[in-house]
Amino acid sequence: MTSEHTTQATQPAPRLVAGRYALLAELGRGGMGVVWRAEDRVIGRHVAVKELRLPDGAEDTVFGERVLREVRTGGRLNDPAVVTVFDVVAEHGSTFIVMELVEAPTLSELVRHRGPLPPAQVADLGRQVLTALQAAHAAGIVHRDVKPGNIMVAPNGRVKLTDFGIAQAVDDPRLTTSGMIIGSPAFMAPERVAGEEAVPASDLWSLGATLFFAAEGTLAFERPTTAATLHAILHEVPYLTRVQGPLAAAIMGLLIANPQARISAEQAHQLLAMAATPQPTLPHGAAAWSGPVPTKVAPAPRRSRPWWIAAAVAAVVLLAGGFVLGDRWATPDADQAMRPTQTYGTGGDIPTFVTSSSYPCLKIELGSGGVRQDDWNDCDELHFAELYDTATTYDSTDSDAVKPGYPDRLRTWAEARCAMTFYSDAVKDRTGLSYQALVPSKQAWETQTENSYSSEPVRKVYCLASRPQAFPGAVSTPLK
């Protein structure tokens, strides 16, 4: 007998599960168990088998309920971006979940090996994961552990969201977990860190943190300890340096701390769809609009929208300058719809800028002098620009509060805010429109007040939409 025959004779047979699933090779392992490549010898196909181990401190009944819930979850979802669950087996003290075999790296592995992904790819994979989450949420299911390690990315760009093992159907009784943290700390939404129950908006926040990682190559909130990470999630705002426009608006909108203020799945999907589609690059000075398209911008609400204050705080995302790629410098692609930011007030580009409490549309060209209250009219009349958002950057009723100096990143903050609102539902039709931010000049920052009854400075940013000029120095085309 040859040595080859001896080796074949002594090689142990694959371990069988339920008499049909032959465990061939280990694919990976984590806190919840081991994942095997296996062969279903009844059907003759390869599958993935997740062998779950009992978490420390968990009761058998609780763990069993969670496993059964995963199977029910997989069976209820029918989406191309969801890993299909085929079977569940309890055998010899272990629980095995038989799933669709997806031979692709996780998003975590992809970014760790290749670095940050191109913005269009980030937007495309985000849109696919979002579609899967929308299907889950429509079925009453919250994933609870959306993270790069649970997203598999095939070479053709197709995405699969896996591991609904800790998902919890909204209509299922809550299982006691004896203080166990269910989910990955760096991707847990603020409301979950605060001890509240996971809701669909919690998955959206986790998706935002995931897309931040894909775009930047770093974890937005990971710190040296779990406690520090949770503190950062509750109190800190990350900065995007590689993306802007709709993708930046989507990521930062998903990362708004207040779940009621967080952008919806539909809004995020719209922004990601725009970011996933390459925009044409226009020659310098060329117009993005070439015809009389009647367009209206939704009038800005007269009352303040407190959730946008949180959004604005989260929107400090567009840092000036570039980033290093090897020995070359590169900068993010410019947003063709954004016009240069201008200053208003004493010493600014626009000496005075007074808004109207009744009308949001400007009947004169911005830059032709100061703007007075009677320069505004109804949007049904001829106008050159529309005020679609206003943000208070800093305010304090505490007379002993430290007066803030003029911020270096005021323009960045304002541009991010105006971009986020411009690419949201606040602007109903962006066809042929450009937008710009107005920020107070340094002198206006020190002296601007809300009204004659208050001496406390109120520093505001204004966002205006208009049609671009046909060529540098030309008169803008009115909107109506």
Short mmCIF file of C-alpha atoms in Angstrom, two decimals:
data_model
loop_
_atom_site.label_atom_id
_atom_site.label_comp_id
_atom_site.label_asym_id
_atom_site.label_seq_id
_atom_site.Cartn_x
_atom_site.Cartn_y
_atom_site.Cartn_z
CA MET A 1 0.00 0.00 0.00
CA THR A 2 1.42 3.38 -0.96
CA SER A 3 1.80 6.30 1.44
CA GLU A 4 -0.91 8.12 -0.53
CA HIS A 5 -3.34 5.27 0.11
CA THR A 6 -2.33 5.23 3.76
CA THR A 7 -3.04 8.97 4.08
CA GLN A 8 -6.46 8.58 2.50
CA ALA A 9 -7.27 5.67 4.77
CA THR A 10 -6.27 7.47 7.95
CA GLN A 11 -7.84 10.86 7.08
CA PRO A 12 -10.83 11.33 9.38
CA ALA A 13 -14.27 11.58 7.80
CA PRO A 14 -15.95 14.99 7.89
CA ARG A 15 -18.09 15.68 10.92
CA LEU A 16 -21.77 15.26 10.06
CA VAL A 17 -24.58 17.41 11.42
CA ALA A 18 -28.12 16.00 11.29
CA GLY A 19 -26.77 13.19 9.14
CA ARG A 20 -26.61 15.45 6.06
CA TYR A 21 -24.34 18.49 6.56
CA ALA A 22 -20.65 17.55 6.28
CA LEU A 23 -18.43 20.21 7.92
CA LEU A 24 -15.51 20.60 5.49
CA ALA A 25 -13.50 23.60 6.67
CA GLU A 26 -13.65 26.44 9.15
CA LEU A 27 -14.45 29.81 7.57
CA GLY A 28 -14.22 31.97 10.65
CA ARG A 29 -15.08 32.33 14.30
CA GLY A 30 -16.27 35.02 16.67
CA GLY A 31 -17.93 35.65 19.98
CA MET A 32 -21.06 33.72 19.05
CA GLY A 33 -19.38 30.63 17.57
CA VAL A 34 -17.75 29.10 14.49
CA VAL A 35 -18.79 29.29 10.83
CA TRP A 36 -18.06 26.24 8.66
CA ARG A 37 -18.07 25.56 4.97
CA ALA A 38 -20.25 22.47 4.63
CA GLU A 39 -21.80 20.21 2.04
CA ASP A 40 -25.48 19.38 2.12
CA ARG A 41 -25.25 15.73 1.04
CA VAL A 42 -29.00 15.46 0.46
CA ILE A 43 -29.20 18.26 -2.09
CA GLY A 44 -25.54 18.27 -3.10
CA ARG A 45 -24.83 21.96 -2.57
CA HIS A 46 -22.31 23.80 -0.42
CA VAL A 47 -23.68 25.82 2.47
CA ALA A 48 -22.44 27.80 5.45
CA VAL A 49 -23.13 26.32 8.87
CA LYS A 50 -22.92 28.52 11.94
CA GLU A 51 -22.24 26.53 15.09
CA LEU A 52 -23.37 28.66 18.00
CA ARG A 53 -21.86 28.53 21.41
CA LEU A 54 -23.70 29.48 24.57
CA PRO A 55 -22.65 32.97 25.73
CA ASP A 56 -21.31 33.21 29.25
CA GLY A 57 -24.13 33.96 31.66
CA ALA A 58 -26.88 33.18 29.19
CA GLU A 59 -29.56 30.64 30.02
CA ASP A 60 -30.22 27.73 27.69
CA THR A 61 -33.84 28.73 27.15
CA VAL A 62 -32.97 32.35 26.39
CA PHE A 63 -30.24 31.34 23.96
CA GLY A 64 -32.52 28.82 22.29
CA GLU A 65 -35.23 31.45 21.83
CA ARG A 66 -32.72 33.81 20.22
CA VAL A 67 -31.59 31.10 17.79
CA LEU A 68 -35.14 30.24 16.81
CA ARG A 69 -35.82 33.93 16.30
CA GLU A 70 -32.90 34.11 13.83
CA VAL A 71 -34.37 31.28 11.80
CA ARG A 72 -37.80 32.88 11.81
CA THR A 73 -36.21 36.17 10.76
CA GLY A 74 -34.37 34.61 7.84
CA GLY A 75 -37.49 32.83 6.71
CA ARG A 76 -39.58 36.00 6.78
CA LEU A 77 -37.21 38.11 4.70
CA ASN A 78 -36.97 37.91 0.94
CA ASP A 79 -34.41 40.40 -0.29
CA PRO A 80 -31.37 39.94 -2.55
CA ALA A 81 -29.16 41.60 0.05
CA VAL A 82 -30.15 39.25 2.91
CA VAL A 83 -28.33 35.97 3.50
CA THR A 84 -30.92 33.16 3.25
CA VAL A 85 -31.33 30.79 6.22
CA PHE A 86 -32.15 27.19 5.18
CA ASP A 87 -32.31 25.13 8.36
CA VAL A 88 -31.67 24.95 12.10
CA VAL A 89 -30.41 21.89 13.96
CA ALA A 90 -30.03 21.27 17.69
CA GLU A 91 -27.64 18.37 18.22
CA HIS A 92 -25.17 17.13 20.86
CA GLY A 93 -25.54 20.25 22.97
CA SER A 94 -24.88 22.65 20.08
CA THR A 95 -27.10 24.67 17.79
CA PHE A 96 -26.34 24.86 14.06
CA ILE A 97 -27.82 27.34 11.61
CA VAL A 98 -27.54 26.35 7.95
CA MET A 99 -27.30 29.33 5.63
CA GLU A 100 -26.58 30.37 2.07
CA LEU A 101 -22.82 30.21 1.41
CA VAL A 102 -21.50 33.59 0.30
CA GLU A 103 -17.86 33.43 -0.73
CA ALA A 104 -16.86 37.07 -0.44
CA PRO A 105 -14.91 39.23 1.99
CA THR A 106 -16.71 41.29 4.57
CA LEU A 107 -16.75 45.06 4.27
CA SER A 108 -14.45 45.16 7.28
CA GLU A 109 -11.88 42.94 5.55
CA LEU A 110 -12.20 44.86 2.30
CA VAL A 111 -11.49 48.24 3.86
CA ARG A 112 -8.72 46.91 6.09
CA HIS A 113 -6.89 45.53 3.04
CA ARG A 114 -7.68 48.18 0.40
CA GLY A 115 -8.34 51.31 2.41
CA PRO A 116 -11.32 53.65 2.02
CA LEU A 117 -13.65 52.83 -0.84
CA PRO A 118 -14.59 55.22 -3.67
CA PRO A 119 -17.60 57.37 -2.73
CA ALA A 120 -19.84 55.94 -5.48
CA GLN A 121 -19.12 52.39 -4.25
CA VAL A 122 -19.85 53.40 -0.65
CA ALA A 123 -23.16 54.88 -1.74
CA ASP A 124 -24.07 51.80 -3.80
CA LEU A 125 -23.38 49.28 -1.04
CA GLY A 126 -25.15 51.54 1.45
CA ARG A 127 -28.20 51.58 -0.77
CA GLN A 128 -28.23 47.77 -0.97
CA VAL A 129 -27.93 47.35 2.81
CA LEU A 130 -30.60 49.99 3.30
CA THR A 131 -32.98 48.07 1.03
CA ALA A 132 -32.42 44.94 3.14
CA LEU A 133 -33.06 46.88 6.34
CA GLN A 134 -36.23 48.39 4.91
CA ALA A 135 -37.49 44.87 4.15
CA ALA A 136 -36.65 43.79 7.71
CA HIS A 137 -38.28 46.83 9.27
CA ALA A 138 -41.40 46.34 7.16
CA ALA A 139 -41.59 42.81 8.64
CA GLY A 140 -41.27 44.21 12.17
CA ILE A 141 -37.64 43.16 12.58
CA VAL A 142 -34.74 45.22 13.91
CA HIS A 143 -31.30 43.82 13.01
CA ARG A 144 -29.51 45.28 16.07
CA ASP A 145 -25.97 44.55 14.82
CA VAL A 146 -25.39 46.31 11.50
CA LYS A 147 -21.62 46.62 11.11
CA PRO A 148 -18.91 46.09 8.46
CA GLY A 149 -18.21 42.58 9.71
CA ASN A 150 -21.80 41.56 8.94
CA ILE A 151 -21.79 42.90 5.38
CA MET A 152 -20.28 40.74 2.64
CA VAL A 153 -19.20 42.37 -0.62
CA ALA A 154 -18.88 40.23 -3.75
CA PRO A 155 -16.45 41.12 -6.57
CA ASN A 156 -19.37 42.24 -8.74
CA GLY A 157 -20.42 44.74 -6.08
CA ARG A 158 -23.39 42.76 -4.77
CA VAL A 159 -23.88 42.99 -1.01
CA LYS A 160 -25.24 40.51 1.52
CA LEU A 161 -26.29 41.44 5.06
CA THR A 162 -25.89 38.54 7.45
CA ASP A 163 -26.20 37.63 11.12
CA PHE A 164 -29.73 38.34 12.19
CA GLY A 165 -28.84 36.20 15.21
CA ILE A 166 -29.48 39.02 17.63
CA ALA A 167 -32.28 40.58 15.63
CA GLN A 168 -35.46 41.08 17.57
CA ALA A 169 -38.90 41.22 16.05
CA VAL A 170 -40.78 44.20 17.37
CA ASP A 171 -43.79 42.07 18.19
CA ASP A 172 -41.81 39.35 20.01
CA PRO A 173 -41.59 39.33 23.83
CA ARG A 174 -38.31 40.84 24.95
CA LEU A 175 -35.83 38.31 26.28
CA THR A 176 -33.84 39.08 29.40
CA THR A 177 -30.10 39.08 28.69
CA SER A 178 -28.78 39.61 32.22
CA GLY A 179 -26.93 42.79 31.36
CA MET A 180 -25.26 41.40 28.25
CA ILE A 181 -24.42 43.93 25.52
CA ILE A 182 -26.18 42.73 22.37
CA GLY A 183 -24.39 44.32 19.42
CA SER A 184 -20.99 45.84 18.64
CA PRO A 185 -20.26 48.89 20.85
CA ALA A 186 -18.65 51.01 18.09
CA PHE A 187 -21.81 50.68 15.98
CA MET A 188 -24.49 51.00 18.67
CA ALA A 189 -26.88 53.91 18.27
CA PRO A 190 -26.92 56.56 21.02
CA GLU A 191 -30.41 55.61 22.18
CA ARG A 192 -29.27 52.03 22.74
CA VAL A 193 -26.21 53.21 24.64
CA ALA A 194 -28.62 55.25 26.80
CA GLY A 195 -30.50 52.05 27.64
CA GLU A 196 -33.46 52.44 25.32
CA GLU A 197 -34.88 49.64 23.16
CA ALA A 198 -33.59 49.19 19.62
CA VAL A 199 -35.90 50.62 16.93
CA PRO A 200 -35.58 50.74 13.13
CA ALA A 201 -33.87 54.14 13.40
CA SER A 202 -31.17 52.42 15.49
CA ASP A 203 -30.26 50.27 12.50
CA LEU A 204 -30.06 53.40 10.37
CA TRP A 205 -27.57 54.97 12.78
CA SER A 206 -25.46 51.80 12.67
CA LEU A 207 -25.57 51.95 8.87
CA GLY A 208 -24.33 55.54 9.04
CA ALA A 209 -21.39 54.47 11.22
CA THR A 210 -20.70 51.62 8.79
CA LEU A 211 -20.70 53.91 5.76
CA PHE A 212 -18.42 56.34 7.63
CA PHE A 213 -15.95 53.46 8.06
CA ALA A 214 -16.22 52.50 4.38
CA ALA A 215 -15.65 56.11 3.24
CA GLU A 216 -12.94 57.10 5.72
CA GLY A 217 -11.20 53.81 6.52
CA THR A 218 -11.50 54.52 10.26
CA LEU A 219 -14.13 53.87 12.91
CA ALA A 220 -15.97 57.05 13.79
CA PHE A 221 -16.41 56.33 17.48
CA GLU A 222 -14.00 53.54 18.46
CA ARG A 223 -11.86 54.46 21.46
CA PRO A 224 -9.34 52.49 23.60
CA THR A 225 -12.01 51.20 25.98
CA THR A 226 -15.66 50.24 25.68
CA ALA A 227 -16.62 52.97 28.16
CA ALA A 228 -14.78 55.61 26.14
CA THR A 229 -16.40 54.35 22.93
CA LEU A 230 -19.89 54.61 24.41
CA HIS A 231 -19.10 58.09 25.73
CA ALA A 232 -17.97 59.18 22.25
CA ILE A 233 -21.19 57.88 20.70
CA LEU A 234 -23.24 59.94 23.12
CA HIS A 235 -21.23 63.17 23.11
CA GLU A 236 -18.89 63.46 20.11
CA VAL A 237 -19.34 64.32 16.43
CA PRO A 238 -17.09 62.68 13.81
CA TYR A 239 -15.61 64.49 10.83
CA LEU A 240 -15.74 63.35 7.22
CA THR A 241 -12.68 64.32 5.18
CA ARG A 242 -13.03 62.37 1.93
CA VAL A 243 -16.62 62.88 0.80
CA GLN A 244 -19.14 65.67 0.45
CA GLY A 245 -22.45 66.42 -1.24
CA PRO A 246 -25.26 63.82 -1.09
CA LEU A 247 -23.08 61.04 0.39
CA ALA A 248 -21.85 63.26 3.22
CA ALA A 249 -25.42 64.44 3.82
CA ALA A 250 -26.62 60.82 3.99
CA ILE A 251 -23.91 59.66 6.39
CA MET A 252 -24.17 62.61 8.75
CA GLY A 253 -27.97 62.59 8.54
CA LEU A 254 -27.95 58.93 9.63
CA LEU A 255 -25.58 59.78 12.50
CA ILE A 256 -27.87 62.39 14.06
CA ALA A 257 -28.02 61.48 17.75
CA ASN A 258 -31.75 62.01 18.25
CA PRO A 259 -33.62 59.09 16.60
CA GLN A 260 -36.67 61.29 15.98
CA ALA A 261 -34.46 63.80 14.15
CA ARG A 262 -32.48 61.21 12.19
CA ILE A 263 -33.21 61.16 8.47
CA SER A 264 -35.60 58.46 7.36
CA ALA A 265 -34.74 55.39 5.31
CA GLU A 266 -36.50 56.97 2.32
CA GLN A 267 -34.48 60.19 2.62
CA ALA A 268 -31.25 58.23 3.02
CA HIS A 269 -32.11 56.09 0.00
CA GLN A 270 -32.68 59.19 -2.12
CA LEU A 271 -29.34 60.72 -1.09
CA LEU A 272 -27.43 57.47 -1.62
CA ALA A 273 -29.02 57.00 -5.04
CA MET A 274 -27.77 60.43 -6.09
CA ALA A 275 -24.31 59.74 -4.69
CA ALA A 276 -24.10 56.34 -6.39
CA THR A 277 -24.72 57.89 -9.81
CA PRO A 278 -21.64 59.73 -11.13
CA GLN A 279 -22.43 63.38 -11.76
CA PRO A 280 -21.11 65.03 -14.95
CA THR A 281 -18.18 67.37 -14.43
CA LEU A 282 -18.87 70.78 -15.93
CA PRO A 283 -16.19 73.06 -17.39
CA HIS A 284 -15.22 75.95 -15.16
CA GLY A 285 -17.88 78.64 -15.32
CA ALA A 286 -20.35 76.53 -17.28
CA ALA A 287 -24.00 76.51 -16.32
CA ALA A 288 -25.78 73.44 -15.02
CA TRP A 289 -29.10 74.78 -16.40
CA SER A 290 -29.72 75.58 -20.05
CA GLY A 291 -33.39 76.34 -20.35
CA PRO A 292 -36.45 77.94 -18.74
CA VAL A 293 -37.48 75.12 -16.41
CA PRO A 294 -40.10 76.43 -13.93
CA THR A 295 -38.89 75.25 -10.55
CA LYS A 296 -39.97 75.96 -7.02
CA VAL A 297 -38.18 75.47 -3.77
CA ALA A 298 -40.30 74.49 -0.78
CA PRO A 299 -40.73 77.67 1.30
CA ALA A 300 -38.71 77.60 4.48
CA PRO A 301 -40.89 77.03 7.55
CA ARG A 302 -41.33 80.13 9.63
CA ARG A 303 -40.97 78.18 12.86
CA SER A 304 -37.66 76.79 13.96
CA ARG A 305 -36.99 73.10 13.43
CA PRO A 306 -35.11 71.95 16.55
CA TRP A 307 -34.02 68.65 14.98
CA TRP A 308 -32.05 70.57 12.38
CA ILE A 309 -29.99 72.08 15.17
CA ALA A 310 -28.86 68.55 15.98
CA ALA A 311 -28.38 67.91 12.27
CA ALA A 312 -26.28 71.01 11.92
CA VAL A 313 -24.06 70.01 14.81
CA ALA A 314 -23.60 66.65 13.12
CA ALA A 315 -22.92 68.22 9.76
CA VAL A 316 -19.41 69.59 10.34
CA VAL A 317 -18.19 67.21 7.70
CA LEU A 318 -16.35 68.98 4.92
CA LEU A 319 -12.81 69.76 5.98
CA ALA A 320 -10.74 72.12 3.89
CA GLY A 321 -7.67 70.74 2.16
CA GLY A 322 -6.79 67.31 0.84
CA PHE A 323 -5.75 63.89 1.94
CA VAL A 324 -2.59 61.92 1.20
CA LEU A 325 -2.65 59.00 -1.25
CA GLY A 326 0.87 57.59 -1.31
CA ASP A 327 3.05 60.52 -2.30
CA ARG A 328 0.27 62.40 -4.08
CA TRP A 329 -2.29 64.84 -2.81
CA ALA A 330 -5.93 64.44 -3.73
CA THR A 331 -9.09 66.31 -2.84
CA PRO A 332 -12.75 65.25 -2.83
CA ASP A 333 -14.73 65.92 -5.99
CA ALA A 334 -16.41 69.31 -5.83
CA ASP A 335 -20.18 69.55 -5.54
CA GLN A 336 -21.10 71.17 -8.85
CA ALA A 337 -24.35 72.51 -7.39
CA MET A 338 -22.63 74.48 -4.61
CA ARG A 339 -21.86 78.13 -5.23
CA PRO A 340 -19.11 79.96 -3.29
CA THR A 341 -20.03 80.82 0.27
CA GLN A 342 -20.41 84.54 0.99
CA THR A 343 -20.29 86.61 4.16
CA TYR A 344 -22.87 89.13 5.27
CA GLY A 345 -22.81 92.04 7.70
CA THR A 346 -20.22 94.72 8.39
CA GLY A 347 -17.09 94.06 6.38
CA GLY A 348 -18.75 91.19 4.48
CA ASP A 349 -19.56 90.50 0.85
CA ILE A 350 -23.16 91.58 1.49
CA PRO A 351 -23.14 94.63 3.82
CA THR A 352 -26.61 93.96 5.21
CA PHE A 353 -28.86 90.92 5.08
CA VAL A 354 -32.32 91.28 6.59
CA THR A 355 -34.83 88.49 6.12
CA SER A 356 -38.60 88.69 5.93
CA SER A 357 -40.93 86.94 8.32
CA SER A 358 -43.55 86.65 5.56
CA TYR A 359 -41.75 85.83 2.32
CA PRO A 360 -38.88 83.42 1.58
CA CYS A 361 -38.09 84.53 -2.00
CA LEU A 362 -35.58 87.23 -2.96
CA LYS A 363 -36.64 89.51 -5.82
CA ILE A 364 -33.17 91.02 -6.30
CA GLU A 365 -29.88 89.40 -7.26
CA LEU A 366 -27.73 88.44 -4.30
CA GLY A 367 -24.54 90.46 -4.44
CA SER A 368 -26.04 93.56 -6.01
CA GLY A 369 -25.87 95.33 -2.64
CA GLY A 370 -27.44 94.86 0.75
CA VAL A 371 -30.66 92.92 1.25
CA ARG A 372 -33.50 94.71 3.00
CA GLN A 373 -36.81 93.39 4.31
CA ASP A 374 -38.77 94.75 1.34
CA ASP A 375 -36.46 92.92 -1.11
CA TRP A 376 -38.40 89.71 -0.42
CA ASN A 377 -41.65 88.68 -2.07
CA ASP A 378 -43.98 85.75 -2.59
CA CYS A 379 -42.50 82.80 -4.51
CA ASP A 380 -45.31 83.01 -7.08
CA GLU A 381 -43.79 86.30 -8.21
CA LEU A 382 -40.52 86.91 -10.08
CA HIS A 383 -37.56 86.10 -7.85
CA PHE A 384 -33.87 85.25 -8.13
CA ALA A 385 -33.29 83.13 -5.02
CA GLU A 386 -35.19 81.24 -2.36
CA LEU A 387 -34.26 80.96 1.30
CA TYR A 388 -34.73 77.27 2.08
CA ASP A 389 -33.02 76.93 5.46
CA THR A 390 -31.79 79.00 8.39
CA ALA A 391 -29.57 77.75 11.18
CA THR A 392 -28.49 79.29 14.46
CA THR A 393 -24.83 78.39 14.92
CA TYR A 394 -24.44 79.58 18.50
CA ASP A 395 -26.73 81.11 21.08
CA SER A 396 -26.70 81.49 24.84
CA THR A 397 -29.02 83.13 27.30
CA ASP A 398 -26.39 82.85 30.03
CA SER A 399 -24.86 86.27 30.51
CA ASP A 400 -21.78 84.69 32.09
CA ALA A 401 -21.17 82.35 29.16
CA VAL A 402 -17.84 82.60 27.41
CA LYS A 403 -18.23 84.55 24.18
CA PRO A 404 -17.04 82.38 21.28
CA GLY A 405 -14.42 83.63 18.88
CA TYR A 406 -14.95 83.51 15.13
CA PRO A 407 -14.71 79.80 14.24
CA ASP A 408 -12.16 78.63 11.68
CA ARG A 409 -14.57 76.05 10.28
CA LEU A 410 -17.64 78.26 10.05
CA ARG A 411 -17.74 78.00 6.24
CA THR A 412 -17.31 74.23 6.40
CA TRP A 413 -20.13 73.94 8.94
CA ALA A 414 -22.43 76.15 6.86
CA GLU A 415 -21.71 74.35 3.58
CA ALA A 416 -22.41 70.97 5.18
CA ARG A 417 -25.66 72.24 6.66
CA CYS A 418 -26.85 73.78 3.40
CA ALA A 419 -25.85 70.68 1.43
CA MET A 420 -27.74 68.39 3.80
CA THR A 421 -30.93 70.44 3.52
CA PHE A 422 -30.56 71.00 -0.23
CA TYR A 423 -30.40 67.25 -0.87
CA SER A 424 -33.31 66.51 1.45
CA ASP A 425 -37.06 66.76 0.93
CA ALA A 426 -36.95 70.45 1.89
CA VAL A 427 -36.13 71.20 -1.75
CA LYS A 428 -38.79 69.48 -3.81
CA ASP A 429 -37.20 69.87 -7.23
CA ARG A 430 -33.46 70.57 -7.61
CA THR A 431 -33.50 70.54 -11.43
CA GLY A 432 -31.17 73.26 -12.67
CA LEU A 433 -30.65 74.74 -9.22
CA SER A 434 -27.49 75.65 -7.36
CA TYR A 435 -27.19 76.55 -3.70
CA GLN A 436 -24.94 78.58 -1.46
CA ALA A 437 -24.39 79.40 2.18
CA LEU A 438 -24.27 82.84 3.77
CA VAL A 439 -22.25 83.20 6.96
CA PRO A 440 -21.74 86.22 9.20
CA SER A 441 -18.57 88.23 8.76
CA LYS A 442 -16.20 88.44 11.70
CA GLN A 443 -17.67 91.80 12.70
CA ALA A 444 -21.24 90.52 12.34
CA TRP A 445 -20.35 87.48 14.44
CA GLU A 446 -19.55 89.79 17.34
CA THR A 447 -22.55 92.11 16.96
CA GLN A 448 -25.46 90.22 15.38
CA THR A 449 -28.56 90.07 17.62
CA GLU A 450 -31.95 88.44 17.30
CA ASN A 451 -34.02 91.50 18.22
CA SER A 452 -33.92 94.77 20.07
CA TYR A 453 -34.94 93.11 23.32
CA SER A 454 -31.84 90.91 23.49
CA SER A 455 -28.20 91.94 23.50
CA GLU A 456 -26.99 88.33 23.23
CA PRO A 457 -25.40 87.65 19.81
CA VAL A 458 -27.32 85.19 17.64
CA ARG A 459 -25.14 84.03 14.76
CA LYS A 460 -27.06 82.63 11.82
CA VAL A 461 -26.29 80.77 8.63
CA TYR A 462 -28.61 81.15 5.65
CA CYS A 463 -29.04 78.71 2.75
CA LEU A 464 -30.29 80.02 -0.59
CA ALA A 465 -31.12 78.23 -3.84
CA SER A 466 -30.90 79.91 -7.25
CA ARG A 467 -30.12 79.21 -10.88
CA PRO A 468 -26.43 79.39 -11.82
CA GLN A 469 -25.11 82.12 -14.06
CA ALA A 470 -24.67 81.24 -17.72
CA PHE A 471 -21.07 82.54 -17.58
CA PRO A 472 -18.91 84.44 -15.05
CA GLY A 473 -20.24 87.94 -14.54
CA ALA A 474 -23.59 87.27 -16.16
CA VAL A 475 -26.93 88.07 -14.56
CA SER A 476 -28.63 85.06 -13.00
CA THR A 477 -31.82 83.78 -14.59
CA PRO A 478 -34.85 84.36 -12.37
CA LEU A 479 -36.70 81.33 -11.07
CA LYS A 480 -40.06 82.71 -12.22
#
